[in-house]
Coordinates of C-alpha atoms in Angstrom, one line a residue:
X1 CA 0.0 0.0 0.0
X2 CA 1.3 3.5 -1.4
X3 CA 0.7 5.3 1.7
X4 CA -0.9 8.7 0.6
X5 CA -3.5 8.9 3.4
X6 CA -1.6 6.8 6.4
X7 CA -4.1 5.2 9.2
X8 CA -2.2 3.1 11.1
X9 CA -5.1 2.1 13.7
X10 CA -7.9 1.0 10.7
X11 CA -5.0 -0.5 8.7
X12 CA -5.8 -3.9 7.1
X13 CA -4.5 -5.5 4.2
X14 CA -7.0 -6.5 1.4
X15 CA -7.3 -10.3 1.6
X16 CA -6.1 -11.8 -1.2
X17 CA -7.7 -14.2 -3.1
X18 CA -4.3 -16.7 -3.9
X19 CA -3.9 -19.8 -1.9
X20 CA -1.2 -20.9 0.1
X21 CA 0.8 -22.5 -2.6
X22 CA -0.5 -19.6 -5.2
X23 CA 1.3 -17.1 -2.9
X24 CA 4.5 -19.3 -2.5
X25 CA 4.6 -19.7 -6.3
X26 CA 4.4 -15.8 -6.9
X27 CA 6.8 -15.3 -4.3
X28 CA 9.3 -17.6 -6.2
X29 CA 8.7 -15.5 -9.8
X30 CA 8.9 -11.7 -8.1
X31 CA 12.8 -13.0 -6.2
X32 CA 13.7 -14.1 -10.0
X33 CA 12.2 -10.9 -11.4
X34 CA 14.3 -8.8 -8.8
X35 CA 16.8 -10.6 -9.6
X36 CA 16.5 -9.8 -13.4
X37 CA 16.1 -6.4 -12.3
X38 CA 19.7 -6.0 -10.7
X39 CA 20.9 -6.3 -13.9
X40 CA 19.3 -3.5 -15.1
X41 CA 19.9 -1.3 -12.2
X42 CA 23.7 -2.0 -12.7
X43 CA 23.7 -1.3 -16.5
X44 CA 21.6 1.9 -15.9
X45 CA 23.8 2.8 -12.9
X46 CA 20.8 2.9 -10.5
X47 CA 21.4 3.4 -6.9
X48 CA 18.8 1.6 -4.8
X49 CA 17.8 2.3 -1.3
X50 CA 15.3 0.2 0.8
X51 CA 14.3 1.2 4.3
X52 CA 12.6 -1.3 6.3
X53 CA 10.9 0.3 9.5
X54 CA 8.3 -1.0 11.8
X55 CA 7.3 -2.8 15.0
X56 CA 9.9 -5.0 16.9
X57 CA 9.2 -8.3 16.0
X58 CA 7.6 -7.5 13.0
X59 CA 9.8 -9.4 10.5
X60 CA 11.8 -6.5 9.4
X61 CA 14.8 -9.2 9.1
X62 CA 13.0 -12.2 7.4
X63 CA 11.5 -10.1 4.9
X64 CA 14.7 -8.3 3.7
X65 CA 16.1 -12.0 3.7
X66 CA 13.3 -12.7 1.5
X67 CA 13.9 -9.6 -1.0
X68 CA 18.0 -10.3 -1.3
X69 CA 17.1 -14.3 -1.4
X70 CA 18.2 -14.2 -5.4
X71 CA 20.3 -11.2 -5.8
X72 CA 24.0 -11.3 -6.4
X73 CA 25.5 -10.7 -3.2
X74 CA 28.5 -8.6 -4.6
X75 CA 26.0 -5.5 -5.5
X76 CA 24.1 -5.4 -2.5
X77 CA 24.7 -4.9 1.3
X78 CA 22.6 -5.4 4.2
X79 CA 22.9 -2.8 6.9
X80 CA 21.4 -3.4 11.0
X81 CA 20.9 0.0 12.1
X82 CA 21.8 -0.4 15.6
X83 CA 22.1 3.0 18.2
X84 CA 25.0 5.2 17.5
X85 CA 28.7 4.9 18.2
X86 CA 30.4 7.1 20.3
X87 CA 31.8 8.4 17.0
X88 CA 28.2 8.8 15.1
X89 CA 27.0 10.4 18.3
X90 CA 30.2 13.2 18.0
X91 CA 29.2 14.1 13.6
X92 CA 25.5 15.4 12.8
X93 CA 22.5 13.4 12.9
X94 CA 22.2 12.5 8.9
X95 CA 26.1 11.2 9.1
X96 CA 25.9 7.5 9.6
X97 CA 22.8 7.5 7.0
X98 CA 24.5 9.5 4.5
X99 CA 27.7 7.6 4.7
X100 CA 26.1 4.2 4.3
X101 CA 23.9 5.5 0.8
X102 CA 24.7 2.9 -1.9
X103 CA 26.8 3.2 -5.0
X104 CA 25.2 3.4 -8.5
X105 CA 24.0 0.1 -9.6
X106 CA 23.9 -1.2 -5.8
X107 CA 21.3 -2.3 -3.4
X108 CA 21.2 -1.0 -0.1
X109 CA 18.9 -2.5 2.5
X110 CA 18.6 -0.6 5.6
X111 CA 17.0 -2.7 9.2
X112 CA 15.6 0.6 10.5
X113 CA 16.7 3.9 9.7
X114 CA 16.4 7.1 10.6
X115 CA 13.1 7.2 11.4
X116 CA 13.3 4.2 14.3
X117 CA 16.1 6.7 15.7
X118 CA 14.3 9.7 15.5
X119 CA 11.4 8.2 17.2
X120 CA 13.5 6.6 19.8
X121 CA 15.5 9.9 20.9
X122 CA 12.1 11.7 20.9
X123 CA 10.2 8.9 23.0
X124 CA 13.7 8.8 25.5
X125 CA 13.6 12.6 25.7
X126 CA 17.3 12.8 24.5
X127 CA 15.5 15.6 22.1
X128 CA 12.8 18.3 22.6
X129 CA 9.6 19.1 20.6
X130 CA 11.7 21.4 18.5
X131 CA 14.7 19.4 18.0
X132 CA 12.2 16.5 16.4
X133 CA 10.4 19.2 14.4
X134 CA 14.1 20.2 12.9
X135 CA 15.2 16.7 12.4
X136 CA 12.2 16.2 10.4
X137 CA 13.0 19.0 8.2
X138 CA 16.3 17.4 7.9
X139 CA 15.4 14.0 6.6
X140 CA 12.8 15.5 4.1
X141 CA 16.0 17.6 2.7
X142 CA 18.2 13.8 2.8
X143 CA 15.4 11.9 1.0
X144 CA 14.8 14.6 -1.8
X145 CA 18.5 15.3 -2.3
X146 CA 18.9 11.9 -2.7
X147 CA 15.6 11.4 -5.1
X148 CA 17.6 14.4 -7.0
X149 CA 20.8 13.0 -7.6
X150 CA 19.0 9.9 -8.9
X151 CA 18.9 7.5 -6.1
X152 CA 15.7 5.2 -5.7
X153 CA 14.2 5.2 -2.4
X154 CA 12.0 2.7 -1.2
X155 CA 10.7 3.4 2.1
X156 CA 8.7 0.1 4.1
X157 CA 6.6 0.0 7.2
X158 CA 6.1 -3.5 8.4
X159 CA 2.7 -3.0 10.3
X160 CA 1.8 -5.5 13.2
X161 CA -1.3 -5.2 15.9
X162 CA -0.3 -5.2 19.9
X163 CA -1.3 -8.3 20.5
X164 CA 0.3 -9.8 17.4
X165 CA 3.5 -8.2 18.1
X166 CA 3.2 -9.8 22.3
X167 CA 2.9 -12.5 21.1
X168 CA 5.3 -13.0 19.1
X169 CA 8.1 -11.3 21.6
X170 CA 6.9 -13.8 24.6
X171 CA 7.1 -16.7 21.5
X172 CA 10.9 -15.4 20.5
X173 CA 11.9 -14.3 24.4
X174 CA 10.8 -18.4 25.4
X175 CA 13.5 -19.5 23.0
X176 CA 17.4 -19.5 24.0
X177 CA 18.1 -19.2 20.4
X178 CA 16.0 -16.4 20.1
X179 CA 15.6 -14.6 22.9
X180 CA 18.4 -12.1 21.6
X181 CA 16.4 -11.1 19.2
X182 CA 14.4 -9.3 21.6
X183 CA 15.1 -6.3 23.4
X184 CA 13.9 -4.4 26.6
X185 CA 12.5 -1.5 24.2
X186 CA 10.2 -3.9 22.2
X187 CA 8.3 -4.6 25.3
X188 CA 8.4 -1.0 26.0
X189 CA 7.0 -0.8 22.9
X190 CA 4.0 -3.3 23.2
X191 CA 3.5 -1.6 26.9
X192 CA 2.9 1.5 24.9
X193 CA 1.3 0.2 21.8
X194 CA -1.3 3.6 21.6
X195 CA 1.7 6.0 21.8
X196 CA 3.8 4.2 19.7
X197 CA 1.3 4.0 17.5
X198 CA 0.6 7.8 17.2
X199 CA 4.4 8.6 17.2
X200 CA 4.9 6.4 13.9
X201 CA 1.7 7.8 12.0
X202 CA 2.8 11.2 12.9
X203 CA 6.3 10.6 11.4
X204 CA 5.2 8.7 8.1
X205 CA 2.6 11.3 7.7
X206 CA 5.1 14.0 8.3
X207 CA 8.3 12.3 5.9
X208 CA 5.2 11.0 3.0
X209 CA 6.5 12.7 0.2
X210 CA 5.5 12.1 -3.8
X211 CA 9.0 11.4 -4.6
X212 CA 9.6 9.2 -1.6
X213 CA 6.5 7.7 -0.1
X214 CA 5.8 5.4 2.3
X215 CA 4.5 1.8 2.2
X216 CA 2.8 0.1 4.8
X217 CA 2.9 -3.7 4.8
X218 CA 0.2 -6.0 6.7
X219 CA 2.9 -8.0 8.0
X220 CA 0.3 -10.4 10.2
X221 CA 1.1 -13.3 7.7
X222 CA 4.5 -13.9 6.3
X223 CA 3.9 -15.1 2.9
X224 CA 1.3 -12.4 2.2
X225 CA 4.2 -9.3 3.6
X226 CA 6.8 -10.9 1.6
X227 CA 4.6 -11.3 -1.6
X228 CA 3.5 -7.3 -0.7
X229 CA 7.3 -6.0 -0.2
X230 CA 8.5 -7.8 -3.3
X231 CA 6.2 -6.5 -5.4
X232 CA 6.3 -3.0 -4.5
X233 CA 9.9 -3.3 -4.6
X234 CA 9.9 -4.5 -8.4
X235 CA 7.4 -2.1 -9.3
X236 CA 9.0 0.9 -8.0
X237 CA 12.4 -0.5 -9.4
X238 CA 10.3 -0.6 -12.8
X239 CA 9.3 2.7 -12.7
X240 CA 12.5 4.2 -11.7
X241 CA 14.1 2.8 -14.5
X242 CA 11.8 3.6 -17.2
X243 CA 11.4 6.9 -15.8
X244 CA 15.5 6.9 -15.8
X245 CA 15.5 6.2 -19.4
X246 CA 13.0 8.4 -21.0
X247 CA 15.0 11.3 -18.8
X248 CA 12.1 11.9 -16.7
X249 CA 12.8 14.6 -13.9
X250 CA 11.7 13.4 -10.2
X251 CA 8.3 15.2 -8.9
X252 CA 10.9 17.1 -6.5
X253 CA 12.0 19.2 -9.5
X254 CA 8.6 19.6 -11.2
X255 CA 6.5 20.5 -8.6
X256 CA 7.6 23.9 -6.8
X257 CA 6.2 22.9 -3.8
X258 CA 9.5 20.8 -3.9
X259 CA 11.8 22.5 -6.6
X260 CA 14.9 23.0 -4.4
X261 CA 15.7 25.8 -7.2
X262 CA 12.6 27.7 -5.9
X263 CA 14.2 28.0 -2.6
X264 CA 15.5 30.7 -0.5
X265 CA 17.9 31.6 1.8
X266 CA 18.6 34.8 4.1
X267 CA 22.0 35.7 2.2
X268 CA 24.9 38.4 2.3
X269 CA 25.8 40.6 -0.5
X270 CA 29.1 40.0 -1.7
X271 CA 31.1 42.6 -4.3
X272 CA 32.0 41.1 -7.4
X273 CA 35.4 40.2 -7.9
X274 CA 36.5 42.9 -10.4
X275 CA 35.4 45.5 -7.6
X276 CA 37.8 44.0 -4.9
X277 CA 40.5 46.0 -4.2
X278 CA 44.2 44.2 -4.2
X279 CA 46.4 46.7 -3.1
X280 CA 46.9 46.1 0.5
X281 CA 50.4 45.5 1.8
X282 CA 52.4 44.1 4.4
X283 CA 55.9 44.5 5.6
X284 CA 57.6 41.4 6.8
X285 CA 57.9 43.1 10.3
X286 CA 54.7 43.7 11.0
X287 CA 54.0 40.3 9.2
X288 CA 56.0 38.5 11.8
X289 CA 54.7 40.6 14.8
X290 CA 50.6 40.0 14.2
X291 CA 51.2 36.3 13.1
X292 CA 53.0 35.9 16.9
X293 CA 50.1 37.4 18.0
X294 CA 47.5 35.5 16.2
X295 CA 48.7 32.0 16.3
X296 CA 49.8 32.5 20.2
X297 CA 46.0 33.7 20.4
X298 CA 44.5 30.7 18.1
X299 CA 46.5 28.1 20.2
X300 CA 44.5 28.7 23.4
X301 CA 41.0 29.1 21.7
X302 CA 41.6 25.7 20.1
X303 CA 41.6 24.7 23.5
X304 CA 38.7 26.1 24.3
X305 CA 36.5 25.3 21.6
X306 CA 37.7 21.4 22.5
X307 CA 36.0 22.2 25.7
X308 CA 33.0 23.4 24.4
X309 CA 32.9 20.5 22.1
X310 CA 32.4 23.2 19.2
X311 CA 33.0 21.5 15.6
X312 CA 34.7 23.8 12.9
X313 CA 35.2 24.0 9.4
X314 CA 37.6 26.0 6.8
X315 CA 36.5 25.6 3.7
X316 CA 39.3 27.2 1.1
X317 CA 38.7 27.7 -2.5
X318 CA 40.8 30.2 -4.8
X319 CA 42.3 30.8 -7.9
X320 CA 44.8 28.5 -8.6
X321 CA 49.0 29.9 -6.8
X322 CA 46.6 32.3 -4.9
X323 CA 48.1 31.2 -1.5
X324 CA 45.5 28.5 -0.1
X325 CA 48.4 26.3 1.3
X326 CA 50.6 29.2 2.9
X327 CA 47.4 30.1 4.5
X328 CA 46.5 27.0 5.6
X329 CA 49.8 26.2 6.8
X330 CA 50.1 29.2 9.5
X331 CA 46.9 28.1 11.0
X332 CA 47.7 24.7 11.6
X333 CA 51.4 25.7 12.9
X334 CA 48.7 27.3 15.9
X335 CA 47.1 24.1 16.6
X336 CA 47.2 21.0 18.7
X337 CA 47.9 18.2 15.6
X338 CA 45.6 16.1 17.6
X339 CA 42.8 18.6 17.2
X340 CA 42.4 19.0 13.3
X341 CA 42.8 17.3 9.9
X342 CA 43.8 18.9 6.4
X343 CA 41.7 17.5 3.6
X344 CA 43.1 18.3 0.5
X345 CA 40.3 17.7 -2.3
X346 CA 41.6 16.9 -5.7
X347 CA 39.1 14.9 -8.9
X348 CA 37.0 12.7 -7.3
X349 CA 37.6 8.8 -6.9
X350 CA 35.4 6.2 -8.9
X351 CA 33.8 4.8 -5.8
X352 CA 33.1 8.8 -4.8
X353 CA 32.1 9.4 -8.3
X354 CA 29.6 6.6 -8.2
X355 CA 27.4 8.7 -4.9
X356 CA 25.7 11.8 -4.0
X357 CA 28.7 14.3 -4.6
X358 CA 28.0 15.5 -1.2
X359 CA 29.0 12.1 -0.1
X360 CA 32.8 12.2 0.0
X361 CA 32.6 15.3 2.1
X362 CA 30.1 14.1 4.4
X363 CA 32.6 11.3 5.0
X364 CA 35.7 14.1 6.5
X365 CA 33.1 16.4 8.7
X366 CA 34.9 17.1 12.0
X367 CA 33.9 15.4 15.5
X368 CA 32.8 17.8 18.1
X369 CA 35.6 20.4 19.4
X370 CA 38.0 19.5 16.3
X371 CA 38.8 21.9 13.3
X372 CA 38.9 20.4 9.4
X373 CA 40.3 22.9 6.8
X374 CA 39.2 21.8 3.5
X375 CA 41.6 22.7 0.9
X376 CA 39.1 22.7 -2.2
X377 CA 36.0 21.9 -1.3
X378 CA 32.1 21.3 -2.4
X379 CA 32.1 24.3 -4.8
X380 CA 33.8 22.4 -7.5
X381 CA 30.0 21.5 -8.7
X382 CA 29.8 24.9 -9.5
X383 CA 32.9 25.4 -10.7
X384 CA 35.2 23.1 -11.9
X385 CA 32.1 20.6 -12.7
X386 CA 30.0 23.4 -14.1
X387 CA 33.2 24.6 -16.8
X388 CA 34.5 21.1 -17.9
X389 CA 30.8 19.7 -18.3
X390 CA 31.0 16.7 -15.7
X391 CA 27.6 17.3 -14.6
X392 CA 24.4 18.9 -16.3
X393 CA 22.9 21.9 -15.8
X394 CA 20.5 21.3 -14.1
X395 CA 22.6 19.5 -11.6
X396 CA 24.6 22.5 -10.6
X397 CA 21.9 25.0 -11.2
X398 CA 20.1 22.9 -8.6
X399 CA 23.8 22.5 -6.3
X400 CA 23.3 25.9 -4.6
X401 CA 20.5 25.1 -2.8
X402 CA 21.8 21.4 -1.7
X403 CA 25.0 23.2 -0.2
X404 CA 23.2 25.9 1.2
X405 CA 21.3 23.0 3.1
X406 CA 24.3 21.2 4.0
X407 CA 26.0 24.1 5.4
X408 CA 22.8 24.9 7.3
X409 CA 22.7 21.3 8.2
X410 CA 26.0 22.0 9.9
X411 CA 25.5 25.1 11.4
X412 CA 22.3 24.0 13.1
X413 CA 24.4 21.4 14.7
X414 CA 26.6 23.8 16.4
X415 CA 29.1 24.1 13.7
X416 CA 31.2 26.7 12.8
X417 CA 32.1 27.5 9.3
X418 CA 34.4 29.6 7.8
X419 CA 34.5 30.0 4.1
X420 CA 37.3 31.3 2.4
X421 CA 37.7 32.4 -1.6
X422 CA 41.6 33.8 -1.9
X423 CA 41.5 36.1 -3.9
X424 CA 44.6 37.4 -7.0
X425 CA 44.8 39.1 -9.9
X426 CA 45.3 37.5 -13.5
X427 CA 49.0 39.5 -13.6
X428 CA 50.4 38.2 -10.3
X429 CA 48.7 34.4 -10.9
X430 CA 50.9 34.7 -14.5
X431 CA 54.1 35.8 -12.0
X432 CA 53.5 32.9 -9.8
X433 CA 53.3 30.3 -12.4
X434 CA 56.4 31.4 -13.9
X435 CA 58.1 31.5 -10.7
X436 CA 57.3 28.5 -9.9
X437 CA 58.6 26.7 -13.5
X438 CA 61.6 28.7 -12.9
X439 CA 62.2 27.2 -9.0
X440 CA 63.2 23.4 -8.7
X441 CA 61.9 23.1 -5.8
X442 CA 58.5 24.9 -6.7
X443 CA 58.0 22.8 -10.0
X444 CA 56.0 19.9 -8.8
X445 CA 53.1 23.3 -8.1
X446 CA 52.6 23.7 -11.3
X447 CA 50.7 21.6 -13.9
X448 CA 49.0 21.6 -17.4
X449 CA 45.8 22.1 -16.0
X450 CA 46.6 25.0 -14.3
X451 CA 47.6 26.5 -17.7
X452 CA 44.2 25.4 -18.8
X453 CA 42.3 26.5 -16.4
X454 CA 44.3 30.2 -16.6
X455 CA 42.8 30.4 -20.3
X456 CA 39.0 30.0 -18.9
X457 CA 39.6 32.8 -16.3
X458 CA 37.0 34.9 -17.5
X459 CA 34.5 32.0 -17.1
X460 CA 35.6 30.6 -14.1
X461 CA 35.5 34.5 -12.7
X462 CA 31.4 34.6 -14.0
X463 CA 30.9 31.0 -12.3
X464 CA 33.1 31.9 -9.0
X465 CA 30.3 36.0 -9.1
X466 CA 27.4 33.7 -9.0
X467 CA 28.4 31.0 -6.2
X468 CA 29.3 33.7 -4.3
X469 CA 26.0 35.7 -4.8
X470 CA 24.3 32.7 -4.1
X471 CA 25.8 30.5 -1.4
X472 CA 27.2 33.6 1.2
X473 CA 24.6 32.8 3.5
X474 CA 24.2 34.7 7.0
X475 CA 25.1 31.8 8.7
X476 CA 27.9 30.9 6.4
X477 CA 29.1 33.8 4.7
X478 CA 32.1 33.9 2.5
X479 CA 35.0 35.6 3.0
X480 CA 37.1 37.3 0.1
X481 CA 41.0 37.1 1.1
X482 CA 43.0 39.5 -0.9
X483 CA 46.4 38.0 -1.8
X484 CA 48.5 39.9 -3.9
X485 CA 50.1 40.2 -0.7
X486 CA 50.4 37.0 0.7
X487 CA 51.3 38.5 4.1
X488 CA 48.5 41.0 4.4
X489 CA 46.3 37.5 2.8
X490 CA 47.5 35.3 6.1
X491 CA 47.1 37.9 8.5
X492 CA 43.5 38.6 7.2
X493 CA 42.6 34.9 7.8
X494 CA 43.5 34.4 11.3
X495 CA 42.7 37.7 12.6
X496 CA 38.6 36.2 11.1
X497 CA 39.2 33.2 12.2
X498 CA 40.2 34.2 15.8
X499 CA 37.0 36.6 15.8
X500 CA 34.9 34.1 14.8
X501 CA 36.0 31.8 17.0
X502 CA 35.7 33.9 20.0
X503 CA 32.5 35.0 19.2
X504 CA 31.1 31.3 19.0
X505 CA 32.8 30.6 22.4
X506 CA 30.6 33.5 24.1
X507 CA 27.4 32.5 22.1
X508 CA 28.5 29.0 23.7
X509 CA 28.8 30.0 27.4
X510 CA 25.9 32.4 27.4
X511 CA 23.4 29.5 26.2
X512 CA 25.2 27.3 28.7
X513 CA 24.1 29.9 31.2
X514 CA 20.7 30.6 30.0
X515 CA 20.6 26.5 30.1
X516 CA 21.1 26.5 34.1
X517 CA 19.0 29.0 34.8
X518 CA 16.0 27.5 32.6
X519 CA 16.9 24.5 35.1

């Protein structure tokens, strides 16, 4: 059942009118049909996602067993969503999901998900009313960004009455070789059958969308629930690929009720780059003097922010001999190597290329009270991507609304983000390069495709105008760095990042304060 109007309390399955042996028989042709199928998801390069939610002791288990019974076991993967590590628990919410989305061609079958968790933490208190509410938002943004960059999602609720599901845990909890399968929270569940039962409806109801909707599965008899999941997952397999094919757009970018092009975001103005100035300078004094100061002063607030268990992240993009790594380097001579990590992003890998482009830098967030600096970063869909044609228009088009969610994403989980474009004139970049050919020891800097990219300057400068326009949000504003003067350009960084960092610190111990007192 496509669940447009979910009613979890009058839910019944329509009886069907095939036998025993009739159901057993069709059974046996859908597992060969999927199975026929996950050949054509791997020539069409179709990333399929199954979530399997419902009651404990429902058969979540059995009846993924069922679907994966004749699939090749190299392209799929089974995942038991179990609670979170210490390590999921220290990254945002969506971080364990998004990591574990499947590559192209590839089956993943989830055992719970993110709704089970979601429920959980709200029902155990470990979040509030408006925490759930925000969390809600979150996923809706996770399942259409995934719908959008062409991933199937097939979302299952196995459906079970109380006294089915009791008897079933006192059946499973009787049995030594069982009894593990049951837990102490699915007899809290049963205990709270009504709640329970309200909590899930509300969710499903909430998270139903026309690009990803829900399914609810009768599972009372086994052969009937496995007959029902089988065939809804063929038939949405079908229509994914047909729809695949003909180059059908998901409903998420036809209807502006979901078009993420349509939405908005409270942004900064930012000058164009012709306006920016580039004359400031910088004796080597002074230079040396104020980067003392700063790193001495960025040393003990990386302390601090480890207290406060404040994430960060510096995100540098640039034109190409602009500086980025001479910046980079004098902040991380200030900090505690333990505390931070230096991604440096070149062309992505196959098995990165083959996911959500989003994926790979899901996978290097920082854990609470560490710092990543991300030289390169998530912009390269609108840049780099955008110029050399590795992704359509409409992908990148539609790319500054996914990062403007992921960065908000990130700051709504208490991170801080500082973004960085270092900024050069087309005379100095042509000294650098040439300086660099000339030096030995600076030759391995400089490639062919920094040559190549120097001839599209004027397009990469109309590409960098618009991401800038459109992605310096209020809550994660870019910063230009003028570099001419690579002094003046360090300098420039630390002194923001020190401010910013300060200033996150204070918002930290005044809502730590507001906190006790609300206690």
């Amino acid at each position: 059942m496509s669940s447009q109007n979910i009613n979890l309390k009058n839910f019944s399955s329509p009886d069907s009118p095939l036998s025993g042996e009739e159901k057993k028989e069709k059974i046996k042709t859908l597992r060969a049909k999927l199975g026929e199928l996950q050949l054509k998801i791997q020539e069409q390069k179709l990333p399929v996602l199954v979530l399997v939610e419902g009651w404990g002791a429902s058969g979540k288990g059995s009846r993924i067993s069922s679907m994966i019974r004749e699939l090749d076991p190299r392209f799929f993967r089974v995942i038991s969503v179990s609670s979170p590590s210490e390590e999921e628990l220290a990254k945002p919410f969506l971080y364990r999901h998004m990591k574990n989305i499947p590559e192209n061609g590839k089956f993943i079958f989830l055992d719970s998900g993110w709704m089970d968790e979601t429920i959980r933490d709200f029902q155990a208190g470990r979040i509030c009313v408006q925490q759930y509410l925000d969390r809600l938002e979150e996923i809706k943004i996770f399942e259409r960004q995934l719908c959008d960059n062409g991933y199937l999602l097939v979302k299952l609720f196995l459906h079970i009455d109380k006294k089915e599901q009791q008897e079933r845990l006192e059946h499973l909890r009787k049995n030594a070789d069982t009894s593990w399968r049951v837990s102490e929270h699915d007899f809290w569940q049963n205990h709270h059958y009504s709640t329970c039962l309200e909590d899930f409806q509300s969710f499903m109801e909430q998270t139903n969308l026309p690009f990803a909707p829900w399914h609810v599965i009768d599972s009372t008899h086994r052969k009937q629930s496995e007959m029902d999941c089988l065939e809804i997952l063929c038939s949405s397999i079908e229509q994914a690929l047909m729809e695949k094919e003909a180059g059908i757009l998901p409903i998420s970018q036809t209807d502006p009720q979901y078009d993420p092009k349509l939405k908005t975001f409270p942004l900064v103005t930012m000058p164009l780059l012709a306006d920016i100035p580039l004359d400031q300078e910088m004796s080597r004094e002074e230079y040396k003097k104020q980067l003392k100061f700063y790193q001495k002063k960025l040393a003990k607030l990386h302390d601090q922010i480890y207290r406060w268990k404040i994430p960060v992240i510096l995100a540098y993009e640039g034109w190409d001999a602009a500086g980025k790594g001479g910046n980079i380097k004098r902040i991380t001579g200030a900090l505690d190597p333990r505390g931070y990590q230096v991604i440096p992003v070149a062309a992505p890998k196959p098995y990165e290329l083959a996911r959500h482009y989003l994926w790979r830098f899901w996978q290097n967030l920082p854990k609470r009270g560490h710092i990543v600096l991300f030289d390169r970063t998530w912009y390269g869909r609108v840049m780099v991507e955008r110029l050399e044609g590795f992704c359509k228009e409409n992908d990148w088009q539609r790319a500054y609304t996914e990062i403007n969610e992921f960065e908000k994403q990130l700051t709504d989980w208490g991170a801080v983000i500082l973004k960085f474009w270092v900024q050069i004139d087309k005379d100095t970049q042509l000294a650098r390069f040439q300086e660099r050919q000339q030096n030995p020891d600076k030759q391995w800097k400089i490639t062919d495709e920094d040559w190549r990219n120097r001839e599209k300057w004027d397009q990469y400068e109309v590409a960098v105008n618009e991401m800038l326009q459109k992605t310096s949000t209020t809550y994660a504003p870019w910063h230009i760095i003028e570099s001419n003067c690579k002094y003046y350009a360090r300098i420039k960084t630390l002194r923001l990042l020190t401010e910013t960092l300060e200033a996150a610190l204070e918002q930290a111990a005044e809502h730590s304060k507001h906190s006790h007192k609300e206690r």
